[in-house]
Short mmCIF file of C-alpha atoms in Angstrom, two decimals:
data_model
loop_
_atom_site.label_atom_id
_atom_site.label_comp_id
_atom_site.label_asym_id
_atom_site.label_seq_id
_atom_site.Cartn_x
_atom_site.Cartn_y
_atom_site.Cartn_z
CA MET I 1 -9.35 0.74 14.54
CA ARG I 2 -9.22 3.46 11.90
CA ILE I 3 -7.97 2.10 8.57
CA LEU I 4 -6.70 4.10 5.61
CA LEU I 5 -7.59 1.91 2.62
CA VAL I 6 -5.61 2.99 -0.45
CA LEU I 7 -6.75 1.85 -3.90
CA ALA I 8 -4.36 2.25 -6.83
CA HIS I 9 -6.10 1.20 -10.06
CA PRO I 10 -7.46 3.42 -12.85
CA LEU I 11 -10.54 1.32 -13.68
CA GLU I 12 -13.66 1.54 -11.52
CA ASP I 13 -14.74 -1.97 -12.54
CA SER I 14 -11.33 -3.60 -11.99
CA PHE I 15 -10.75 -6.62 -9.78
CA ALA I 16 -8.64 -4.34 -7.55
CA ALA I 17 -11.77 -2.20 -7.04
CA ALA I 18 -13.71 -5.36 -6.13
CA VAL I 19 -10.98 -6.24 -3.61
CA ALA I 20 -11.15 -2.74 -2.10
CA HIS I 21 -14.96 -2.97 -1.89
CA THR I 22 -14.73 -6.39 -0.21
CA ALA I 23 -12.06 -5.10 2.16
CA ARG I 24 -14.15 -2.12 3.15
CA GLU I 25 -17.22 -4.27 3.80
CA ALA I 26 -15.26 -6.78 5.90
CA LEU I 27 -13.58 -4.09 7.96
CA GLU I 28 -16.76 -2.13 8.60
CA ALA I 29 -18.63 -5.33 9.52
CA SER I 30 -15.97 -5.87 12.20
CA GLY I 31 -16.50 -2.37 13.59
CA HIS I 32 -13.52 -0.60 12.06
CA VAL I 33 -13.70 2.90 10.57
CA VAL I 34 -12.53 2.94 6.95
CA ASP I 35 -11.21 5.94 5.05
CA LEU I 36 -11.07 4.95 1.36
CA LEU I 37 -8.41 6.82 -0.57
CA ASP I 38 -8.93 6.01 -4.25
CA LEU I 39 -5.84 7.64 -5.74
CA TYR I 40 -7.24 7.84 -9.27
CA ALA I 41 -10.74 9.00 -8.26
CA GLU I 42 -9.21 11.69 -6.07
CA ASN I 43 -6.91 12.74 -8.91
CA PHE I 44 -3.73 12.28 -6.87
CA ASP I 45 -0.66 13.63 -8.64
CA PRO I 46 2.17 11.11 -8.07
CA ARG I 47 4.92 13.42 -9.30
CA LEU I 48 7.33 14.65 -6.65
CA SER I 49 7.62 18.35 -7.41
CA LYS I 50 10.84 20.28 -7.84
CA ALA I 51 10.09 22.18 -4.61
CA GLU I 52 9.37 18.97 -2.68
CA ARG I 53 12.62 17.34 -3.76
CA GLY I 54 14.62 20.53 -3.31
CA GLY I 55 13.39 20.90 0.27
CA TYR I 56 13.77 17.24 1.25
CA PHE I 57 16.17 18.04 4.09
CA ASP I 58 14.43 21.24 5.22
CA GLN I 59 13.21 21.31 8.81
CA PRO I 60 10.29 21.20 8.82
CA TYR I 61 9.69 19.59 5.44
CA ASP I 62 6.84 21.30 3.55
CA THR I 63 3.95 18.87 3.01
CA SER I 64 1.38 21.60 2.34
CA ALA I 65 0.72 20.37 -1.22
CA VAL I 66 -0.48 17.00 0.15
CA ALA I 67 -1.62 18.11 3.62
CA ASP I 68 -5.06 16.49 3.32
CA ILE I 69 -3.66 13.02 2.60
CA VAL I 70 -0.94 13.41 5.23
CA ALA I 71 -3.67 14.23 7.78
CA ARG I 72 -5.59 11.12 6.72
CA LEU I 73 -2.48 8.95 7.16
CA ASN I 74 -1.74 10.52 10.54
CA ALA I 75 -5.32 9.79 11.69
CA ALA I 76 -5.02 6.10 10.80
CA ASP I 77 -4.11 3.14 13.01
CA GLY I 78 -3.67 0.83 10.04
CA LEU I 79 -2.88 1.06 6.33
CA ILE I 80 -4.21 -1.34 3.71
CA LEU I 81 -2.98 -1.05 0.12
CA VAL I 82 -4.92 -2.51 -2.82
CA PHE I 83 -3.07 -2.54 -6.12
CA PRO I 84 -1.97 -4.66 -9.07
CA GLN I 85 1.71 -5.41 -9.61
CA TRP I 86 2.83 -4.18 -13.00
CA TRP I 87 6.30 -5.20 -14.21
CA PHE I 88 6.93 -6.72 -10.76
CA ASN I 89 6.46 -3.34 -9.10
CA PHE I 90 3.96 -0.80 -7.82
CA PRO I 91 1.75 1.15 -10.20
CA ALA I 92 3.33 4.59 -10.72
CA ILE I 93 0.55 6.33 -8.79
CA LEU I 94 1.23 4.20 -5.70
CA LYS I 95 4.99 4.77 -5.97
CA GLY I 96 4.20 8.48 -6.11
CA PHE I 97 2.03 8.10 -3.00
CA PHE I 98 5.07 6.76 -1.14
CA ASP I 99 7.37 9.43 -2.61
CA ARG I 100 5.10 12.36 -1.69
CA ILE I 101 3.24 11.20 1.44
CA PHE I 102 5.89 9.06 3.19
CA ALA I 103 8.01 12.17 3.54
CA PRO I 104 10.38 13.50 6.20
CA GLY I 105 8.45 14.56 9.28
CA VAL I 106 5.57 12.29 8.30
CA ALA I 107 6.84 8.73 7.85
CA PHE I 108 10.36 9.24 9.21
CA SER I 109 12.83 11.81 10.36
CA HIS I 110 16.50 12.14 9.52
CA ASP I 111 18.86 11.07 12.27
CA ALA I 112 20.81 14.20 13.24
CA ALA I 113 23.98 12.11 13.43
CA GLY I 114 23.46 11.00 9.83
CA GLY I 115 22.89 7.60 8.30
CA ARG I 116 19.79 6.06 9.76
CA ILE I 117 16.27 7.36 9.56
CA VAL I 118 13.96 7.38 12.57
CA PRO I 119 10.44 5.90 12.15
CA GLN I 120 7.59 8.39 12.61
CA LEU I 121 4.54 6.27 11.73
CA THR I 122 4.62 4.58 15.13
CA HIS I 123 0.80 4.91 15.39
CA ILE I 124 0.38 2.60 12.37
CA ARG I 125 -0.06 -0.87 13.82
CA LEU I 126 -0.65 -2.81 10.61
CA LEU I 127 0.27 -2.63 6.95
CA TYR I 128 -1.50 -5.09 4.66
CA ALA I 129 -1.04 -5.31 0.91
CA LEU I 130 -3.81 -6.88 -1.18
CA THR I 131 -2.40 -7.34 -4.63
CA THR I 132 -2.54 -9.22 -7.91
CA THR I 133 0.09 -10.23 -10.43
CA GLY I 134 -0.22 -11.36 -14.02
CA SER I 135 2.62 -13.80 -13.48
CA PRO I 136 2.50 -17.19 -11.76
CA TRP I 137 3.69 -17.38 -8.15
CA TRP I 138 6.92 -19.21 -8.98
CA LEU I 139 8.03 -16.47 -11.37
CA VAL I 140 7.30 -13.72 -8.83
CA ARG I 141 8.83 -15.52 -5.84
CA LEU I 142 11.57 -17.76 -7.18
CA TYR I 143 12.82 -15.93 -10.25
CA MET I 144 12.15 -12.29 -9.28
CA GLY I 145 12.56 -12.70 -5.51
CA ASP I 146 9.17 -11.15 -4.64
CA PRO I 147 10.36 -7.52 -5.01
CA VAL I 148 7.12 -5.83 -3.94
CA ARG I 149 6.95 -7.83 -0.69
CA ARG I 150 10.60 -7.01 0.03
CA LEU I 151 10.14 -3.29 -0.63
CA LEU I 152 7.04 -3.08 1.54
CA LYS I 153 8.25 -5.23 4.42
CA ARG I 154 11.97 -4.48 4.60
CA GLY I 155 11.85 -0.94 3.29
CA ILE I 156 8.66 0.98 3.94
CA ALA I 157 7.31 -0.95 6.96
CA ALA I 158 10.65 -1.45 8.72
CA PHE I 159 11.91 2.10 8.17
CA CYS I 160 8.69 3.97 8.92
CA SER I 161 7.12 2.12 11.83
CA LYS I 162 8.03 -0.12 14.75
CA ARG I 163 6.67 -3.60 15.49
CA LEU I 164 4.26 -3.34 12.60
CA ASN I 165 1.98 -6.25 11.68
CA PHE I 166 2.75 -6.79 7.97
CA LYS I 167 0.81 -9.15 5.71
CA MET I 168 0.59 -9.48 1.94
CA LEU I 169 -2.10 -11.43 0.14
CA SER I 170 -1.57 -11.92 -3.59
CA LEU I 171 -3.60 -13.44 -6.38
CA HIS I 172 -1.04 -14.72 -8.89
CA ASP I 173 -1.61 -15.50 -12.56
CA MET I 174 -4.42 -12.94 -12.56
CA ASP I 175 -4.67 -12.78 -16.35
CA ARG I 176 -5.83 -16.39 -16.43
CA ALA I 177 -7.81 -16.44 -13.18
CA THR I 178 -11.27 -17.98 -13.45
CA ASP I 179 -14.32 -16.45 -11.78
CA ALA I 180 -14.12 -19.20 -9.18
CA LYS I 181 -10.49 -18.34 -8.42
CA ARG I 182 -11.35 -14.66 -8.10
CA ARG I 183 -14.27 -15.39 -5.78
CA ALA I 184 -12.01 -17.61 -3.66
CA HIS I 185 -9.49 -14.76 -3.41
CA LEU I 186 -12.21 -12.34 -2.28
CA ASP I 187 -13.16 -14.89 0.40
CA ARG I 188 -9.52 -14.93 1.55
CA VAL I 189 -9.57 -11.13 1.72
CA ARG I 190 -12.75 -11.23 3.87
CA LYS I 191 -11.27 -13.84 6.19
CA LEU I 192 -7.97 -11.99 6.59
CA LEU I 193 -9.57 -8.63 7.36
CA SER I 194 -12.34 -10.01 9.57
CA ALA I 195 -9.63 -11.28 11.91
CA ILE I 196 -8.23 -7.78 12.59
CA ARG I 197 -8.86 -6.71 16.18
#
C-alpha cells in the first residue's frame, strides 16, 4: 500500500515528529511505500487564496497552486495524519491542508442537483490520525465531545471517501506525559500500523 504520511508540527524534535518517524519505520517494515509530507519542512502555505475561494464552484476547479501535493494524495492508497490538537482542534497548517488540498475535483465533487457532495477519494482505503492533546481524555471526550475525531470521521472521511477504514490514536495529557508513557504510545503506534495489510 502507498501511504501519504502527513506531519503537522513546526518543531523537528517534537513528539509528533517522533510519532511520524515511528510510523514511517513501522509501515516500511511491513512493506508499504511511505511518502512523508512534512507540511512545515515543505513550507506549505495553509492560506486559501482569493482566487481559490473565488473559483470554488468552477468546473474544473483550479488546483495548479498545489498540484504537487494533490498528485501525491491521488497516488496514495492510505492517508495517515500526525499532529497535536491545539485548542481542541487541528493546527492551522493542517486545517489549511484540508482547505486547499481536499478541494472540489480532488476530494469531492458538487452534486449537479445541489445539496450533497460526491466523494472523489474512493482510492483512499484508510485514514488514521495519530495525535496528542494537552488535556486529559475525559475533558476531550466527555466535556468537549471529541471534536477532532468527529470532524475527521463524520466530516472529512465520510464526505470524501466510501467505506474508509478510520482509526484515531491519541495520547492525552501530553504536557504531563512521562518518558515511559511516551514510549508506550510509540509502541501502540507501531502495533497499529504493523497490522495494516
